[in-house]
C-alpha positions as a printed Julia matrix, in Angstrom:
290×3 Matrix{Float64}:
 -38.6   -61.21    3.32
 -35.23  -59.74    2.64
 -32.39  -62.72    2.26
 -29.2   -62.29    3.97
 -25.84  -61.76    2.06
 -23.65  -65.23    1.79
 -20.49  -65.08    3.85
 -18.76  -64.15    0.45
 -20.81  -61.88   -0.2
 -20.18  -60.0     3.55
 -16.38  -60.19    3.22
 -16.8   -58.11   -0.72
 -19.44  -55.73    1.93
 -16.16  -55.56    4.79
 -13.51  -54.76    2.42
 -15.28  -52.06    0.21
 -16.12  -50.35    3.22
 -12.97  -50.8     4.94
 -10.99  -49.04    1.46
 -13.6   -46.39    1.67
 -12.7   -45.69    5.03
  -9.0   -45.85    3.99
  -9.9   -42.87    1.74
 -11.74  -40.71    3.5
  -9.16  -40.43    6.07
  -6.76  -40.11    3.52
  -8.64  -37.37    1.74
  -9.15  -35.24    5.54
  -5.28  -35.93    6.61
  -4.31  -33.94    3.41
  -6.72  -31.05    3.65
  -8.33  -28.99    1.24
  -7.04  -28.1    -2.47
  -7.37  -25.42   -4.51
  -8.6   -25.82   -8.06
  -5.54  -27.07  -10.19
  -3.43  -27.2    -7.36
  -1.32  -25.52   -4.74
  -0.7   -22.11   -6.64
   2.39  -21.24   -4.74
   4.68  -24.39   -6.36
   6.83  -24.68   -2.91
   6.8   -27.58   -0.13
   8.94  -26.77    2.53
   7.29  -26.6     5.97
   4.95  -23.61    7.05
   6.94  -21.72    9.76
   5.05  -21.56   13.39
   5.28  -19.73   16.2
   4.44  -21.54   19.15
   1.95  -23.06   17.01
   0.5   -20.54   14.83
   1.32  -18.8    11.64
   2.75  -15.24   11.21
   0.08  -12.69    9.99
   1.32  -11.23    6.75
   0.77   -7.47    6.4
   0.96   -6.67    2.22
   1.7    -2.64    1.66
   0.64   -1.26   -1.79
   2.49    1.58   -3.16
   1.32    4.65   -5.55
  -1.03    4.56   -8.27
  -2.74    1.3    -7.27
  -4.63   -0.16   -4.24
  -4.53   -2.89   -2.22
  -6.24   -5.0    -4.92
  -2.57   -5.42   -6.54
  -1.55   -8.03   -4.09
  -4.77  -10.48   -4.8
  -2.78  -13.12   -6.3
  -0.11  -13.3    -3.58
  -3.15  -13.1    -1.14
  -5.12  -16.04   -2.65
  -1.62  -18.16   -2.32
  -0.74  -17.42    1.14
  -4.78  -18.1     2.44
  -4.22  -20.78    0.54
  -1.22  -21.99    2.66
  -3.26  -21.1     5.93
  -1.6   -17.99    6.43
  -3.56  -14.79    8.55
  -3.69  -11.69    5.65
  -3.85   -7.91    6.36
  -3.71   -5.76    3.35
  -4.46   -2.1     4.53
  -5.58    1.0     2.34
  -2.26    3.16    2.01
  -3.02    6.7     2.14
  -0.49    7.82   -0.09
  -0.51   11.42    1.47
   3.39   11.28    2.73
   6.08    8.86    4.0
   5.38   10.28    7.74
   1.92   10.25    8.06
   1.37    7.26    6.06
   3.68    5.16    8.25
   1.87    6.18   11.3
  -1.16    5.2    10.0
   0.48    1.47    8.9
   2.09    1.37   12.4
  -1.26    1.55   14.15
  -2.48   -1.12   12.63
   0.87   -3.07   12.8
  -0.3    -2.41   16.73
  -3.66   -4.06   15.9
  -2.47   -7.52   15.33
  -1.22  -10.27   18.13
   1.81  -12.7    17.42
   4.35  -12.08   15.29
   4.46  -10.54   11.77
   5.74  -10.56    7.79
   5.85   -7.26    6.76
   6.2    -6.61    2.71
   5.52   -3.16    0.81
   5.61   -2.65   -2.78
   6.91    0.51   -5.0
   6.57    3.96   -2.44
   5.34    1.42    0.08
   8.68    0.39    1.02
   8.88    3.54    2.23
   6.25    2.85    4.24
   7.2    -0.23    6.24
  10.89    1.01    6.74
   9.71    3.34    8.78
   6.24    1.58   10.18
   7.92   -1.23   11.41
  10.48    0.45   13.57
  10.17   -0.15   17.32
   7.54   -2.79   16.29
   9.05   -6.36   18.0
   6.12   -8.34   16.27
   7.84   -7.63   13.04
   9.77  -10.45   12.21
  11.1    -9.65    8.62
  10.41   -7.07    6.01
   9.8    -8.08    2.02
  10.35   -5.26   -0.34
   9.35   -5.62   -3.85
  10.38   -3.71   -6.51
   9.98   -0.76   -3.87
  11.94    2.23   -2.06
  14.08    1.28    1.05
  15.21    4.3     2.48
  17.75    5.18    5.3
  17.35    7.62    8.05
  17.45   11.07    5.84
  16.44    9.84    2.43
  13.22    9.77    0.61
  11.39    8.47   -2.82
  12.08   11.48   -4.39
  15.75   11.9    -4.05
  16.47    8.0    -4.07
  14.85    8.09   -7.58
  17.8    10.5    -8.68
  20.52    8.18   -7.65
  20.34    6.14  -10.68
  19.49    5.99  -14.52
  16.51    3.27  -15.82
  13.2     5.26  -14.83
  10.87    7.18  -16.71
   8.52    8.19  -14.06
   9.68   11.24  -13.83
   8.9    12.08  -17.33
   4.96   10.01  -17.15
   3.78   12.3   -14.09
   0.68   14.18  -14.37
   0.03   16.55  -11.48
  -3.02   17.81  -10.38
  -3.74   20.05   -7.77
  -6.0    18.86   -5.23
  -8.0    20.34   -1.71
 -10.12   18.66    0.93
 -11.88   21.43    2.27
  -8.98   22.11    4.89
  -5.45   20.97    2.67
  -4.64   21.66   -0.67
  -1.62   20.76   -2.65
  -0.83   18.54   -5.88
  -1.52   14.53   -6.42
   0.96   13.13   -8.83
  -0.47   10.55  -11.1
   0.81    8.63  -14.08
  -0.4     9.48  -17.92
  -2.89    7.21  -18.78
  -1.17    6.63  -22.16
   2.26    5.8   -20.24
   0.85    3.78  -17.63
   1.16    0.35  -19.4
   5.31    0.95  -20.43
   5.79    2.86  -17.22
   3.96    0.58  -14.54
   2.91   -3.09  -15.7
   4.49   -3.56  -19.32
   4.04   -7.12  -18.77
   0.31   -7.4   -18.22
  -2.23   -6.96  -20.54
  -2.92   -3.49  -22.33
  -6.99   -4.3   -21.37
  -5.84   -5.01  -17.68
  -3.42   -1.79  -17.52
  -5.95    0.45  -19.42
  -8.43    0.15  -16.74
  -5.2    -0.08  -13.6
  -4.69    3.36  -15.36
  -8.18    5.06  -14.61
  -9.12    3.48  -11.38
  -4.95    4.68   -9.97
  -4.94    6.73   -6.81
  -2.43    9.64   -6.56
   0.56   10.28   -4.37
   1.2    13.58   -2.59
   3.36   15.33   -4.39
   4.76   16.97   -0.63
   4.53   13.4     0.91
   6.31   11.71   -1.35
   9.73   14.17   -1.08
   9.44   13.49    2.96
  12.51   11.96    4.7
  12.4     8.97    6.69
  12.96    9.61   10.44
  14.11    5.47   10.87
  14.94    2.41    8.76
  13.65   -0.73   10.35
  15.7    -2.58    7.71
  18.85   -1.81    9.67
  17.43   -4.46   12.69
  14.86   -6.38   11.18
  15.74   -9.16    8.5
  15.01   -8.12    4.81
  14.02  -10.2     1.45
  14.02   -7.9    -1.88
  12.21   -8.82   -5.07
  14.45   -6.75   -7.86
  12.37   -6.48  -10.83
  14.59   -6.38  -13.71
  12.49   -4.45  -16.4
  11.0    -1.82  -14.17
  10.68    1.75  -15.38
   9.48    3.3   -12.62
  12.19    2.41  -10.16
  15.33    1.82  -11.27
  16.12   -1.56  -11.03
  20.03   -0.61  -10.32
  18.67    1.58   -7.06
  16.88   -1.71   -6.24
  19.56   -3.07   -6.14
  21.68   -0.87   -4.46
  18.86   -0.55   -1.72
  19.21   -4.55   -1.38
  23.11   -4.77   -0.99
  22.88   -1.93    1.58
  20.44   -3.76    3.73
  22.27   -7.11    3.21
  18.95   -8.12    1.99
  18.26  -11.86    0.87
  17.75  -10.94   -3.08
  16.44  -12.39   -6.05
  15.88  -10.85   -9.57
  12.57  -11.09  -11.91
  11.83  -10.58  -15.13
   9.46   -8.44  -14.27
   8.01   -5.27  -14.75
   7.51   -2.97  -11.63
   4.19   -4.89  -10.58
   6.59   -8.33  -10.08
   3.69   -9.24   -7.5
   0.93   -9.67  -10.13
   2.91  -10.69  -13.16
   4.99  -13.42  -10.84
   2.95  -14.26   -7.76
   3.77  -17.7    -6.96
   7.74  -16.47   -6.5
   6.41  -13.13   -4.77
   4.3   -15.63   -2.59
   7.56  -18.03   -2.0
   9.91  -14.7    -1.12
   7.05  -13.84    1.87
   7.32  -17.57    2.75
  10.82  -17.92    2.88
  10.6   -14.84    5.01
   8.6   -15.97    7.34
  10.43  -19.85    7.87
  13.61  -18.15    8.07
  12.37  -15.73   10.76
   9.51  -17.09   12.79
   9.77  -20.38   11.83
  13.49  -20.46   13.91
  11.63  -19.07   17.18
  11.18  -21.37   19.61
């Protein structure tokens, strides 16, 4: 026959159970964590829109894929934000932009719009007419007006050497031909991502997918950047945009700016402030609606 605790003995049972209820809530009230912490290093409040996040739409540029923003998109999930990080054709600024629009069109509630490199390009010109789009991020990229386009904008100003990396190679699908530019495989790591590993950029080098050589000399038609609020990541070592046109693209649009040490992939190499630029974007923006 079991004995029953002593009224000591019940008080030690009351307490422990009390403190681990004590924890447990405290443990749910805080939420989950990521392994070593919350990646992104910020701790202002998370912007809302009538209670919900903005979805943030993450635009890769030429020679890489959508896999190039996986570090930003593991800290914004992390921060309970909705992610959409669509293939870029990379056939032309037009065509391309049409094909970002319609699935800017896809997505309810109000959105953070950032393109890197020749996507830039892209969103200027996506976004327009778009009232979802709350604010446009632009790193290390092309942001041109009505009437400009990569090609030209790269002339503007000395610090590139794209120009001289580019491989072309002509190209049909059975109803198109023309020319894909890529980059030298040998060039790719000084060109493209000098500050990530050679092992990393050898393989970045073989898996890149090609521009149109046709699309990327089209001119933009609009320049959302003119109505929508702007952020711009200048990477200070890039070589294959001129950080000075950065720059100059940035002080047109009256963009909020901040400079990187960083090569022209800023959103791998630095993705907790790449992260923190999107989130600034979207507290200043959506986090004001009411």
């Amino acid at each position: 026959m079991a004995v029953p605790p002593s009224s000591s003995a019940r008080r030690r049972i009351v307490r422990v159970t009390a403190l681990s209820a004590a924890l447990t809530a405290a443990v749910f009230a805080t939420g989950p964590a990521m392994a070593g912490g919350d990646p992104s290093g910020a701790s202002h409040p998370e912007p809302t829109a009538q209670g919900v996040k903005p979805t943030v739409v993450l635009v890769h540029g030429a020679f890489a894929d959508a896999s190039g923003w996986n570090a930003v998109v593991e800290r914004l999930q992390h921060r309970g934000y909705p992610v959409v990080a669509p293939p870029n054709p990379l056939r032309g600024v037009l065509s391309d932009s049409a094909y970002v629009a319609s699935v800017l069109k896809s997505i309810k509630g109000p959105i953070v719009l950032a393109g890197h490199s020749y996507g830039g390009a892209v969103i200027s010109q996506a976004a327009a007419g778009n009232e979802n789009v709350k604010a446009l991020v632009y790193v290390s990229a092309f942001m041109p007006d009505v009437g400009e386009n990569p090609a030209t904008l790269s002339t503007k100003f000395t610090g590139s050497d794209l120009g001289t990396a580019l491989r072309p190679v002509p190209y049909t699908d059975g109803t198109t031909s023309g020319t894909d530019l890529y980059i030298q495989n040998d060039k790719f790591h000084a060109v493209f991502a000098a500050d990530l590993p050679e092992a990393q950029t050898r393989v970045m080098a073989v898996e890149q997918r090609p521009v149109a050589q046709a699309g990327f000399g089209q001119n933009a038609t609009a320049a959302a950047w003119r109505t929508i609020p702007s952020w711009f990541i200048v990477a200070k070592n890039d070589k294959a945009i001129a950080p000075d046109l950065e720059r100059f693209e940035a002080a047109r649009a009256k963009s909020h700016t901040v400079e990187v040490e960083s090569s022209h992939v800023a959103m791998m190499s630095h993705p907790d402030l790449v992260a923190d630029q999107i989130r600034n974007a979207a507290h200043t923006t959506v986090g004001n609606a009411q």
